[in-house]
Amino acid sequence: QVQMVQSGAEVKKPGASVRLSCTASGYTFSDYYIHWVRQAPGQGLEWVGLVNPGRGDTNYAQKFQDRVRLTSDTTTNTVYVEVSSLRSEDTAVYYCAGDIGPYDRTPGHWGQGSLVTVSS
Amino acid sequence: EIIMAQSPATLAVSPGEGATLSCRASRAVSFNLAWYQQKPGQTPRLLIYGASTRATGVPDRFSGSGSGTDFTLTITSLQSEDFAVYYCQQYHTWPLAFGQGTKLEIK
């Protein structure tokens, strides 16, 4: 079955960068887009962006365009999100999620989440 | 950018009763609307996509309806495991956008 396995929790200082990974299995990696969604403590879900793993195409929410980079590695079926210039407001659980198909590009298969804590 | 608004923010319902959750998009999204359920400490779970199609394994007491700008998630005969936060999300255009969530709590 489809599985998305994410890297572990990170603690970073303000101004630093963080890189999280998400390894997919159980399907053809290039067939489905992978989204990143974050959730700050006690808050709702916020879409960060997506990557087409096969082509490397990306799309970002406007607020993240300058500080977030999504990449993919087809040799390891892994996608990465890198967030730079971290600030306390970036403290959140970051989820990756594969979409459910070419006609419904919405997150359907979620990873377990990676907690990023930004603190001095 | 499309803005999603959910109502009410909180809904208190007794087990066994039904619940109706609403979601409105700032612009038409056709049928490209999904609903997610999230329980405390858990990953979001896709319930409905295409406005009305249940995801695999979702009980038939969950149903979605609507198109364009106005959508509804209906849950009949609420079970204890249904009390959670529910989010709608449009995927008609990028950037995707979630509503702020409706917390369904036990009355």
Coordinates of C-alpha atoms in Angstrom, one line a residue:
Chain A
Q1 CA 0.0 0.0 0.0
V2 CA 1.0 3.6 -0.4
Q3 CA 3.3 4.8 2.4
M4 CA 5.0 8.2 3.0
V5 CA 7.7 8.1 5.7
Q6 CA 9.1 11.4 6.9
S7 CA 12.4 12.3 8.6
G8 CA 12.5 13.0 12.3
A9 CA 12.0 16.1 14.5
E10 CA 14.4 19.1 14.2
V11 CA 15.3 21.9 16.5
K12 CA 16.8 25.0 14.8
K13 CA 17.8 28.5 15.8
P14 CA 16.2 31.5 14.1
G15 CA 17.9 32.3 10.8
A16 CA 19.0 28.7 10.2
S17 CA 17.7 26.4 7.5
V18 CA 16.0 23.0 7.8
R19 CA 15.7 20.2 5.3
L20 CA 13.0 17.5 5.7
S21 CA 12.6 14.3 3.7
C22 CA 9.7 12.2 2.7
T23 CA 10.2 8.8 1.2
A24 CA 7.3 7.2 -0.8
S25 CA 6.6 3.5 -1.5
G26 CA 3.9 1.3 -2.7
Y27 CA 3.3 3.1 -6.0
T28 CA 5.1 4.5 -9.1
F29 CA 6.9 7.5 -7.7
S30 CA 6.4 9.7 -10.7
D31 CA 2.7 9.2 -11.0
Y32 CA 1.5 11.4 -8.2
Y33 CA 2.3 14.9 -7.1
I34 CA 3.5 15.3 -3.5
H35 CA 2.3 18.2 -1.4
W36 CA 3.7 19.7 1.8
V37 CA 1.3 21.0 4.4
R38 CA 2.2 22.5 7.7
Q39 CA 0.4 22.9 11.0
A40 CA 1.5 25.3 13.7
P41 CA 0.7 24.3 17.3
G42 CA -3.0 24.5 17.9
Q43 CA -3.7 25.9 14.4
G44 CA -5.2 24.7 11.2
L45 CA -3.7 23.2 8.1
E46 CA -1.6 25.4 5.7
W47 CA -0.6 24.4 2.2
V48 CA 3.1 25.0 1.5
G49 CA 3.5 23.7 -2.0
L50 CA 3.8 20.7 -4.2
V51 CA 6.3 19.0 -6.4
N52 CA 5.8 16.8 -9.5
P53 CA 8.4 14.1 -8.6
G54 CA 9.0 12.9 -12.1
R55 CA 9.6 16.3 -13.7
G56 CA 10.7 18.3 -10.7
D57 CA 8.1 21.0 -11.4
T58 CA 7.0 22.9 -8.3
N59 CA 4.3 25.3 -7.1
Y60 CA 4.4 27.2 -3.9
A61 CA 2.0 29.2 -1.8
Q62 CA 3.0 32.8 -2.3
K63 CA 4.1 33.4 1.3
F64 CA 6.6 30.6 1.0
Q65 CA 8.0 31.3 -2.5
D66 CA 11.1 33.1 -1.2
R67 CA 12.1 30.7 1.6
V68 CA 10.9 27.2 0.6
R69 CA 12.4 24.9 -1.9
L70 CA 10.9 21.5 -2.9
T71 CA 13.0 18.9 -4.7
S72 CA 12.7 15.3 -5.6
D73 CA 15.1 12.4 -6.1
T74 CA 13.7 9.7 -8.3
T75 CA 16.5 7.3 -7.5
T76 CA 15.4 7.0 -3.9
N77 CA 11.7 7.9 -4.2
T78 CA 12.3 10.8 -1.9
V79 CA 11.1 14.4 -1.9
Y80 CA 12.6 17.2 0.2
V81 CA 11.4 20.5 1.6
E82 CA 14.0 23.1 2.6
V83 CA 12.9 26.1 4.6
S84 CA 15.5 28.9 5.0
S85 CA 15.7 31.9 7.2
L86 CA 13.7 30.2 9.9
R87 CA 11.7 32.2 12.4
S88 CA 9.6 31.2 15.4
E89 CA 6.5 31.3 13.3
D90 CA 7.8 28.4 11.3
T91 CA 7.5 26.1 14.3
A92 CA 5.0 23.5 13.1
V93 CA 4.5 19.9 12.1
Y94 CA 5.3 19.6 8.4
Y95 CA 3.4 16.9 6.5
C96 CA 4.1 15.4 3.1
A97 CA 1.2 13.9 1.3
G98 CA 0.8 12.2 -2.1
D99 CA -2.1 13.2 -4.1
I100 CA -4.8 10.7 -5.2
G101 CA -4.5 10.9 -8.9
P102 CA -4.4 12.9 -12.1
Y103 CA -8.0 14.1 -11.8
D104 CA -7.9 14.9 -8.1
R105 CA -4.7 16.6 -7.2
T106 CA -5.4 16.7 -3.5
P107 CA -3.4 15.2 -0.7
G108 CA -4.6 11.7 0.1
H109 CA -1.7 9.7 1.4
W110 CA -0.1 11.5 4.4
G111 CA 3.2 11.0 6.1
Q112 CA 3.4 10.9 9.8
G113 CA 4.7 14.5 10.1
S114 CA 8.0 16.1 11.1
L115 CA 8.0 18.6 13.9
V116 CA 10.2 21.6 13.4
T117 CA 10.9 23.7 16.4
V118 CA 12.5 27.1 15.9
S119 CA 13.9 28.5 19.1
S120 CA 16.9 30.5 20.3
Chain B
E1 CA -5.9 33.1 -4.5
I2 CA -9.1 31.3 -3.3
I3 CA -10.2 31.8 0.3
M4 CA -12.1 29.0 2.0
A5 CA -14.5 29.8 4.9
Q6 CA -16.0 27.1 7.1
S7 CA -19.0 27.4 9.4
P8 CA -19.6 27.0 12.2
A9 CA -16.2 27.2 13.9
T10 CA -17.5 24.8 16.6
L11 CA -20.5 22.5 16.6
A12 CA -21.7 20.6 19.6
V13 CA -23.8 17.5 18.8
S14 CA -25.0 14.5 20.8
P15 CA -23.9 11.0 19.8
G16 CA -26.4 9.4 17.5
E17 CA -27.5 12.8 16.0
G18 CA -26.5 14.2 12.7
A19 CA -24.3 17.1 11.9
T20 CA -24.0 19.5 8.9
L21 CA -20.8 21.4 8.2
S22 CA -20.5 24.1 5.6
C23 CA -17.7 25.4 3.5
R24 CA -17.7 28.3 1.1
A25 CA -15.2 29.3 -1.5
S26 CA -14.4 32.9 -2.5
R27 CA -14.6 31.9 -6.2
A28 CA -16.1 28.9 -7.9
V29 CA -14.0 25.7 -7.6
S30 CA -16.3 23.4 -9.6
F31 CA -16.3 20.0 -7.8
N32 CA -12.7 20.2 -6.8
L33 CA -13.3 20.2 -3.1
A34 CA -12.1 17.8 -0.4
W35 CA -12.9 17.2 3.2
Y36 CA -10.4 16.0 5.8
Q37 CA -10.9 14.8 9.4
Q38 CA -8.2 15.3 12.0
K39 CA -8.2 14.0 15.5
P40 CA -5.9 15.3 18.2
G41 CA -2.4 14.2 17.7
Q42 CA -3.2 12.5 14.5
T43 CA -2.5 13.0 10.8
P44 CA -5.3 14.4 8.7
R45 CA -7.4 11.8 6.9
L46 CA -9.0 12.3 3.5
L47 CA -12.8 11.7 3.8
I48 CA -14.3 13.2 0.6
Y49 CA -12.9 14.3 -2.7
G50 CA -14.6 15.6 -5.8
A51 CA -17.1 17.2 -3.5
S52 CA -19.0 14.0 -3.0
T53 CA -16.8 10.9 -3.5
R54 CA -15.9 9.0 -0.3
A55 CA -12.3 8.0 0.0
T56 CA -11.4 4.4 0.5
G57 CA -12.7 3.0 3.8
V58 CA -14.8 6.0 4.8
P59 CA -18.1 5.0 6.3
D60 CA -21.3 5.9 4.4
R61 CA -22.6 8.0 7.2
F62 CA -20.2 10.7 5.8
S63 CA -21.5 12.4 2.7
G64 CA -20.5 15.5 0.7
S65 CA -22.5 17.7 -1.6
G66 CA -22.3 21.0 -3.4
S67 CA -20.5 22.6 -6.3
G68 CA -19.2 25.9 -7.3
T69 CA -18.8 27.9 -4.1
D70 CA -21.0 26.2 -1.5
F71 CA -20.3 22.8 -0.1
T72 CA -21.6 20.7 2.8
L73 CA -20.3 17.7 4.7
T74 CA -23.1 15.7 6.4
I75 CA -22.5 13.1 9.0
T76 CA -25.5 11.0 10.1
S77 CA -25.8 9.1 13.4
L78 CA -22.6 10.5 14.9
Q79 CA -20.3 7.9 16.5
S80 CA -17.8 8.7 19.3
E81 CA -14.9 8.4 16.9
D82 CA -16.4 11.2 14.6
F83 CA -15.7 14.0 17.1
A84 CA -12.8 15.8 15.5
V85 CA -11.8 18.8 13.5
Y86 CA -13.0 18.9 9.9
Y87 CA -11.3 20.9 7.1
C88 CA -12.4 21.6 3.6
Q89 CA -9.9 22.3 0.9
Q90 CA -10.1 23.4 -2.7
Y91 CA -7.8 22.0 -5.3
H92 CA -9.4 23.7 -8.3
T93 CA -6.5 26.1 -8.7
W94 CA -3.1 26.5 -7.1
P95 CA -2.3 27.5 -4.4
L96 CA -4.5 24.9 -2.7
A97 CA -6.3 26.4 0.2
F98 CA -7.8 24.9 3.4
G99 CA -10.7 26.3 5.4
Q100 CA -10.0 27.2 9.0
G101 CA -11.7 24.1 10.3
T102 CA -14.9 23.1 12.2
K103 CA -14.5 21.5 15.5
L104 CA -17.2 18.9 16.1
E105 CA -17.5 18.3 19.8
I106 CA -19.7 16.2 22.0
K107 CA -22.8 17.9 23.5

